[in-house]
Amino acid sequence: MAQKKAHEVDSFLKRLDRAYPIVLLYGPDKGLVSERADLFIKLTGLAKDDPFAVIRLDADDVNAEPGRLSDEANTISMFGGERLIWVRSAAGQKGLTDAVGFLAKNPPTDTFILIEAGDLKKGAGLRGIVEQSPSAMALPCYSDDARGIDGTIDDVLAKNRLQIALDARNLLKESLGGDRLATRAELEKICLYAYGKERISIDDVREIIGDVSAVSYETIVDAMMVGNIIDFTHAFDRVIGTGSSSFLVLSAAIRQFQSLQTLRYGMENEGKNASLAVTATRPPIFFARKKLVETALRHWTTQSCARAIERLQRTVLESRRNAALAVPIIRQSMIALAAEAARGARNSR
């Protein structure tokens, strides 16, 4: 089985393994998928912006014309040397899956196939094809846990030749982890703020993440999850109006949906109702939020939580690529999720 566990991926990407010319990066953390795709390209030694060496394809285009992937993979470089076919936005499209299946059995020479995908089901479709092939490797990309966040903090600080106080690190970690690109962006912002210093203090962290407390972010996300569009709009505009980062709101939303998804999974597989699921949560949910979380659990299923997380991950990337429009992009995405929750509330009556 050609696959790695989540904690093994970073080690695999420390050197290029030519035994696996086909590499699939997949998972709900689109920022991490994108970051690791860049890392893999660097390992190949090919210039990312060289149109003769790196061929970019959209998964839907390959799906419509499956033979194109094989044609590109077996085309000889105009100037000789290796090539990379970079397929993005894969979601298990059948035409793409068939094309990758053919190449997995007939791997190209002097050509790498890199595929970026969202969260894929185990053993099915595109992921199943790659995992079962001896010439392909599947690499999962999941949102950072505490150890992953610490590693990212250490990496960014080392590059900027900075240290951080323990209390500052602990406060910083509370605002990070929803998406790898968002995490790095916040860390780079803090390093820029602390330029000229040797050590980042807790006051530096408080200053750069804004004076809006985590409770304010919860207010925004809670209103969104239960479909209260008016409260969401007021809370979002108020918090953003203070100068707080809109990306921190996104990060909070992703974490809340991940927690909600875990609770829903318990309800759907263990026969618990919303009240029992909330009561059994460890650490316990703050008493003032219990009723609200119970309400949200009735509006969202495991699958709809997964779709919401995926949408928020896409929003992170879109807002990063269009920084000038980040706030309206994030606002519109979260309003759409609030509207979905409102529809769920109406349908459950």
Coordinates of C-alpha atoms in Angstrom, one line a residue:
M1 CA 0.0 0.0 0.0
A2 CA 1.6 3.3 -1.1
Q3 CA 0.4 5.7 1.5
K4 CA 1.7 7.6 4.5
K5 CA 0.1 8.4 7.8
A6 CA -0.4 12.1 8.5
H7 CA 2.6 12.3 10.9
E8 CA 4.9 10.6 8.3
V9 CA 4.3 13.1 5.5
D10 CA 6.9 15.7 6.5
S11 CA 9.6 13.1 6.7
F12 CA 8.7 11.7 3.3
L13 CA 9.0 15.2 1.8
K14 CA 12.5 15.8 3.0
R15 CA 14.0 14.1 -0.1
L16 CA 12.7 13.1 -3.5
D17 CA 11.8 9.4 -3.8
R18 CA 11.9 8.6 -7.6
A19 CA 10.2 5.3 -6.9
Y20 CA 6.9 7.3 -6.7
P21 CA 6.6 9.5 -9.8
I22 CA 2.9 10.0 -9.0
V23 CA 2.1 11.9 -5.8
L24 CA -1.4 12.6 -4.4
L25 CA -1.7 15.3 -1.8
Y26 CA -5.2 15.3 -0.3
G27 CA -7.1 16.4 2.8
P28 CA -9.4 19.1 4.3
D29 CA -6.5 21.5 5.1
K30 CA -6.1 23.1 1.6
G31 CA -3.5 25.4 2.9
L32 CA -1.3 22.5 4.0
V33 CA -2.0 20.7 0.6
S34 CA -0.8 23.8 -1.2
E35 CA 2.3 24.3 1.0
R36 CA 3.3 20.6 0.6
A37 CA 2.8 20.8 -3.2
D38 CA 5.3 23.7 -3.3
L39 CA 7.7 21.7 -1.2
F40 CA 7.4 18.7 -3.6
I41 CA 8.0 20.9 -6.6
K42 CA 11.2 22.2 -4.9
L43 CA 12.4 18.7 -4.4
T44 CA 12.1 18.0 -8.1
G45 CA 14.5 20.9 -8.8
L46 CA 12.1 22.2 -11.4
A47 CA 11.2 25.9 -11.6
K48 CA 7.6 26.4 -10.6
D49 CA 7.1 29.2 -13.2
D50 CA 8.8 27.4 -16.1
P51 CA 5.9 26.6 -18.5
F52 CA 8.0 24.1 -20.4
A53 CA 9.0 22.1 -17.3
V54 CA 5.9 22.5 -15.2
I55 CA 2.5 21.9 -16.9
R56 CA -0.5 23.0 -14.9
L57 CA -3.8 21.3 -15.4
D58 CA -7.2 21.7 -13.8
A59 CA -8.8 18.4 -12.6
D60 CA -12.1 19.2 -14.4
D61 CA -10.2 19.7 -17.7
V62 CA -8.5 16.3 -17.3
N63 CA -11.9 14.8 -16.4
A64 CA -13.4 16.1 -19.6
E65 CA -10.4 14.8 -21.7
P66 CA -8.7 12.0 -19.7
G67 CA -6.3 11.2 -22.5
R68 CA -4.7 14.6 -22.1
L69 CA -3.0 13.6 -18.9
S70 CA -1.3 10.6 -20.5
D71 CA -0.3 12.6 -23.6
E72 CA 1.3 15.4 -21.4
A73 CA 3.0 12.8 -19.2
N74 CA 4.7 11.1 -22.1
T75 CA 5.6 14.2 -24.0
I76 CA 9.4 14.7 -24.3
S77 CA 10.6 18.1 -22.9
M78 CA 11.5 20.6 -25.6
F79 CA 14.8 21.3 -23.9
G80 CA 15.3 17.8 -22.4
G81 CA 15.3 17.0 -18.7
E82 CA 12.5 16.1 -16.4
R83 CA 9.0 17.6 -16.4
L84 CA 6.1 17.9 -13.8
I85 CA 2.4 17.7 -14.5
W86 CA 0.6 19.6 -11.8
V87 CA -3.1 18.8 -11.4
R88 CA -5.1 20.9 -9.1
S89 CA -8.7 20.9 -7.6
A90 CA -9.1 17.1 -7.8
A91 CA -12.1 15.7 -6.1
G92 CA -12.2 12.1 -7.4
Q93 CA -13.6 12.9 -10.9
K94 CA -14.1 9.6 -12.7
G95 CA -12.2 10.7 -15.9
L96 CA -9.3 11.9 -13.8
T97 CA -9.3 8.7 -11.7
D98 CA -9.2 6.6 -14.9
A99 CA -6.4 8.6 -16.3
V100 CA -4.3 8.3 -13.1
G101 CA -5.1 4.6 -13.0
F102 CA -3.7 4.1 -16.4
L103 CA -0.5 6.1 -15.6
A104 CA -0.1 4.2 -12.3
K105 CA 0.1 1.0 -14.3
N106 CA 2.3 2.6 -17.0
P107 CA 4.4 5.2 -15.1
P108 CA 6.0 7.8 -17.3
T109 CA 9.8 8.3 -17.4
D110 CA 11.3 11.7 -16.6
T111 CA 7.9 13.0 -15.6
F112 CA 6.3 13.6 -12.2
I113 CA 2.6 13.7 -11.7
L114 CA 1.5 15.9 -8.7
I115 CA -2.2 16.0 -7.8
E116 CA -3.8 18.3 -5.3
A117 CA -7.1 17.1 -4.0
G118 CA -9.6 17.8 -1.2
D119 CA -10.7 15.3 1.4
L120 CA -11.1 11.9 -0.2
K121 CA -12.7 8.7 1.1
K122 CA -10.4 5.9 2.2
G123 CA -9.9 3.2 -0.4
A124 CA -12.3 4.8 -3.0
G125 CA -11.8 6.5 -6.4
L126 CA -8.7 8.5 -6.9
R127 CA -7.3 7.8 -3.4
G128 CA -7.8 4.1 -3.8
I129 CA -6.1 4.0 -7.1
V130 CA -3.0 5.8 -5.8
E131 CA -2.9 3.8 -2.5
Q132 CA -2.9 0.5 -4.4
S133 CA -0.2 1.4 -6.9
P134 CA 3.5 0.6 -6.3
S135 CA 4.5 3.7 -8.4
A136 CA 2.3 6.3 -6.6
M137 CA 2.1 7.8 -3.1
A138 CA -0.9 9.2 -1.2
L139 CA 0.0 11.9 1.3
P140 CA -2.8 13.0 3.7
C141 CA -3.0 16.7 4.8
Y142 CA -5.0 17.3 8.0
S143 CA -5.3 20.5 10.1
D144 CA -2.5 21.0 12.5
D145 CA -2.7 19.5 16.0
A146 CA -0.8 21.0 18.9
R147 CA 2.4 19.3 17.9
G148 CA 2.0 20.4 14.3
I149 CA 1.4 24.0 15.4
D150 CA 4.5 24.0 17.6
G151 CA 6.5 22.7 14.7
T152 CA 5.3 25.5 12.4
I153 CA 5.9 28.1 15.0
D154 CA 9.5 26.8 15.5
D155 CA 10.1 26.7 11.7
V156 CA 8.9 30.3 11.1
L157 CA 10.7 31.7 14.2
A158 CA 14.0 30.0 13.2
K159 CA 13.9 31.5 9.7
N160 CA 13.4 34.9 11.3
R161 CA 16.0 34.3 14.0
L162 CA 13.5 34.9 16.8
Q163 CA 12.6 33.2 20.1
I164 CA 9.3 33.4 21.9
A165 CA 8.4 33.4 25.6
L166 CA 6.4 30.4 26.8
D167 CA 3.3 32.4 27.8
A168 CA 3.4 34.2 24.4
R169 CA 3.6 30.8 22.6
N170 CA 0.6 29.5 24.5
L171 CA -1.5 32.5 23.8
L172 CA -0.5 32.4 20.1
K173 CA -1.4 28.8 19.7
E174 CA -5.0 29.6 20.8
S175 CA -5.4 31.6 17.6
L176 CA -3.7 29.2 15.1
G177 CA -4.2 25.8 13.6
G178 CA -7.3 26.0 11.3
D179 CA -5.2 26.2 8.1
R180 CA -1.5 25.9 7.5
L181 CA -1.3 29.0 5.1
A182 CA -3.3 31.1 7.6
T183 CA -1.1 29.9 10.4
R184 CA 2.1 30.9 8.6
A185 CA 0.7 34.2 7.6
E186 CA -0.1 35.1 11.2
L187 CA 3.3 34.0 12.3
E188 CA 5.0 36.0 9.6
K189 CA 3.0 39.0 10.6
I190 CA 4.1 38.7 14.3
C191 CA 7.7 38.2 13.2
L192 CA 7.6 41.4 11.1
Y193 CA 6.1 43.2 14.1
A194 CA 8.9 42.0 16.3
Y195 CA 11.6 42.8 13.8
G196 CA 14.8 44.0 15.6
K197 CA 14.0 42.1 18.8
E198 CA 15.5 38.8 19.9
R199 CA 12.4 37.5 21.7
I200 CA 8.7 37.8 21.1
S201 CA 6.8 38.6 24.3
I202 CA 3.2 38.0 25.3
D203 CA 2.6 41.8 24.9
D204 CA 3.7 41.5 21.2
V205 CA 1.3 38.6 20.6
R206 CA -1.6 40.5 22.3
E207 CA -0.9 43.6 20.2
I208 CA -0.7 41.9 16.9
I209 CA -3.7 39.6 17.2
G210 CA -5.9 42.5 18.2
D211 CA -7.7 43.3 21.4
V212 CA -10.8 41.4 20.5
S213 CA -11.1 38.4 22.8
A214 CA -11.8 34.8 21.7
V215 CA -15.3 35.3 23.0
S216 CA -15.9 37.8 20.2
Y217 CA -14.9 35.2 17.6
E218 CA -17.2 32.7 19.3
T219 CA -20.0 35.2 19.0
I220 CA -19.5 35.4 15.3
V221 CA -19.2 31.7 14.7
D222 CA -22.0 30.8 17.0
A223 CA -24.4 33.1 15.2
M224 CA -23.3 31.6 11.9
M225 CA -23.7 27.9 13.0
V226 CA -27.3 28.4 14.2
G227 CA -28.3 30.5 11.2
N228 CA -28.8 33.9 12.9
I229 CA -27.7 36.0 10.0
I230 CA -28.6 39.4 11.7
D231 CA -26.5 38.6 14.8
F232 CA -23.7 37.3 12.6
T233 CA -23.6 40.4 10.5
H234 CA -23.5 42.7 13.5
A235 CA -20.8 40.7 15.3
F236 CA -18.7 40.3 12.2
D237 CA -18.8 43.9 11.3
R238 CA -18.1 45.0 14.8
V239 CA -15.1 42.8 15.3
I240 CA -13.6 43.5 11.8
G241 CA -14.2 47.2 12.5
T242 CA -11.7 47.1 15.4
G243 CA -9.0 46.1 13.0
S244 CA -8.9 42.4 14.0
S245 CA -7.8 39.9 11.4
S246 CA -10.6 38.4 9.4
F247 CA -8.4 35.3 9.1
L248 CA -8.6 34.7 12.8
V249 CA -12.4 34.6 12.4
L250 CA -12.0 31.9 9.7
S251 CA -9.6 29.9 11.9
A252 CA -12.1 30.0 14.8
A253 CA -14.9 28.9 12.5
I254 CA -12.9 26.0 11.2
R255 CA -12.1 24.8 14.7
Q256 CA -15.8 25.1 15.8
F257 CA -17.0 23.1 12.8
Q258 CA -14.3 20.4 13.5
S259 CA -15.6 20.1 17.1
L260 CA -19.2 20.1 15.9
Q261 CA -18.4 17.3 13.4
T262 CA -16.9 15.2 16.2
L263 CA -20.0 15.6 18.3
R264 CA -22.3 14.7 15.4
Y265 CA -20.2 11.6 14.6
G266 CA -20.9 10.4 18.1
M267 CA -24.6 11.1 17.7
E268 CA -24.9 9.3 14.4
N269 CA -22.8 6.3 15.4
E270 CA -23.6 5.9 19.1
G271 CA -27.3 6.8 19.1
K272 CA -26.8 9.9 21.3
N273 CA -29.1 12.9 21.2
A274 CA -27.7 16.4 21.1
S275 CA -28.1 17.0 24.8
L276 CA -26.2 13.8 25.8
A277 CA -23.5 14.5 23.2
V278 CA -22.9 18.0 24.7
T279 CA -23.1 16.7 28.3
A280 CA -20.5 14.0 27.6
T281 CA -18.0 16.4 25.9
R282 CA -14.5 16.5 27.6
P283 CA -13.3 19.1 28.3
P284 CA -16.9 20.3 29.1
I285 CA -18.6 23.0 27.0
F286 CA -19.0 26.3 28.8
F287 CA -22.5 26.1 30.4
A288 CA -23.7 29.4 28.6
R289 CA -23.0 27.8 25.2
K290 CA -24.6 24.3 25.8
K291 CA -28.0 25.2 24.4
L292 CA -26.5 26.9 21.4
V293 CA -24.3 23.9 20.6
E294 CA -27.2 21.6 21.0
T295 CA -29.2 23.7 18.5
A296 CA -26.3 23.7 16.0
L297 CA -26.0 19.9 16.3
R298 CA -29.6 19.6 15.1
H299 CA -28.9 21.7 12.1
W300 CA -25.6 20.2 10.9
T301 CA -24.7 16.5 10.0
T302 CA -21.3 15.0 9.8
Q303 CA -21.4 15.4 6.0
S304 CA -22.6 19.0 6.1
C305 CA -19.9 19.9 8.7
A306 CA -17.3 18.4 6.4
R307 CA -18.7 20.5 3.5
A308 CA -18.6 23.6 5.7
I309 CA -15.0 23.0 6.7
E310 CA -14.0 22.4 3.0
R311 CA -15.8 25.7 2.0
L312 CA -13.9 27.6 4.8
Q313 CA -10.6 26.1 3.6
R314 CA -11.3 27.3 0.1
T315 CA -12.2 30.7 1.5
V316 CA -8.8 30.8 3.2
L317 CA -7.0 30.3 -0.1
E318 CA -9.3 32.6 -2.1
S319 CA -8.9 35.4 0.4
R320 CA -5.2 35.0 0.4
R321 CA -5.0 35.2 -3.4
N322 CA -7.2 38.3 -3.4
A323 CA -6.0 40.1 -0.2
A324 CA -7.6 43.4 -1.1
L325 CA -11.0 41.6 -1.1
A326 CA -10.4 39.3 1.8
V327 CA -13.0 40.7 4.2
P328 CA -15.9 40.7 1.7
I329 CA -14.9 37.2 0.5
I330 CA -14.8 35.8 4.1
R331 CA -18.0 37.6 5.0
Q332 CA -19.9 36.3 2.0
S333 CA -18.7 32.7 2.6
M334 CA -19.8 32.7 6.2
I335 CA -23.1 34.3 5.4
A336 CA -23.8 31.5 3.0
L337 CA -23.1 29.0 5.8
A338 CA -25.4 30.9 8.1
A339 CA -28.1 30.7 5.5
E340 CA -27.6 27.0 5.2
A341 CA -28.0 26.6 9.0
A342 CA -31.2 28.8 8.8
R343 CA -32.6 26.5 6.1
G344 CA -31.8 23.5 8.3
A345 CA -33.6 25.1 11.2
R346 CA -36.7 25.7 9.1
N347 CA -36.7 22.1 7.7
S348 CA -36.4 20.6 11.2
R349 CA -39.6 22.3 12.5

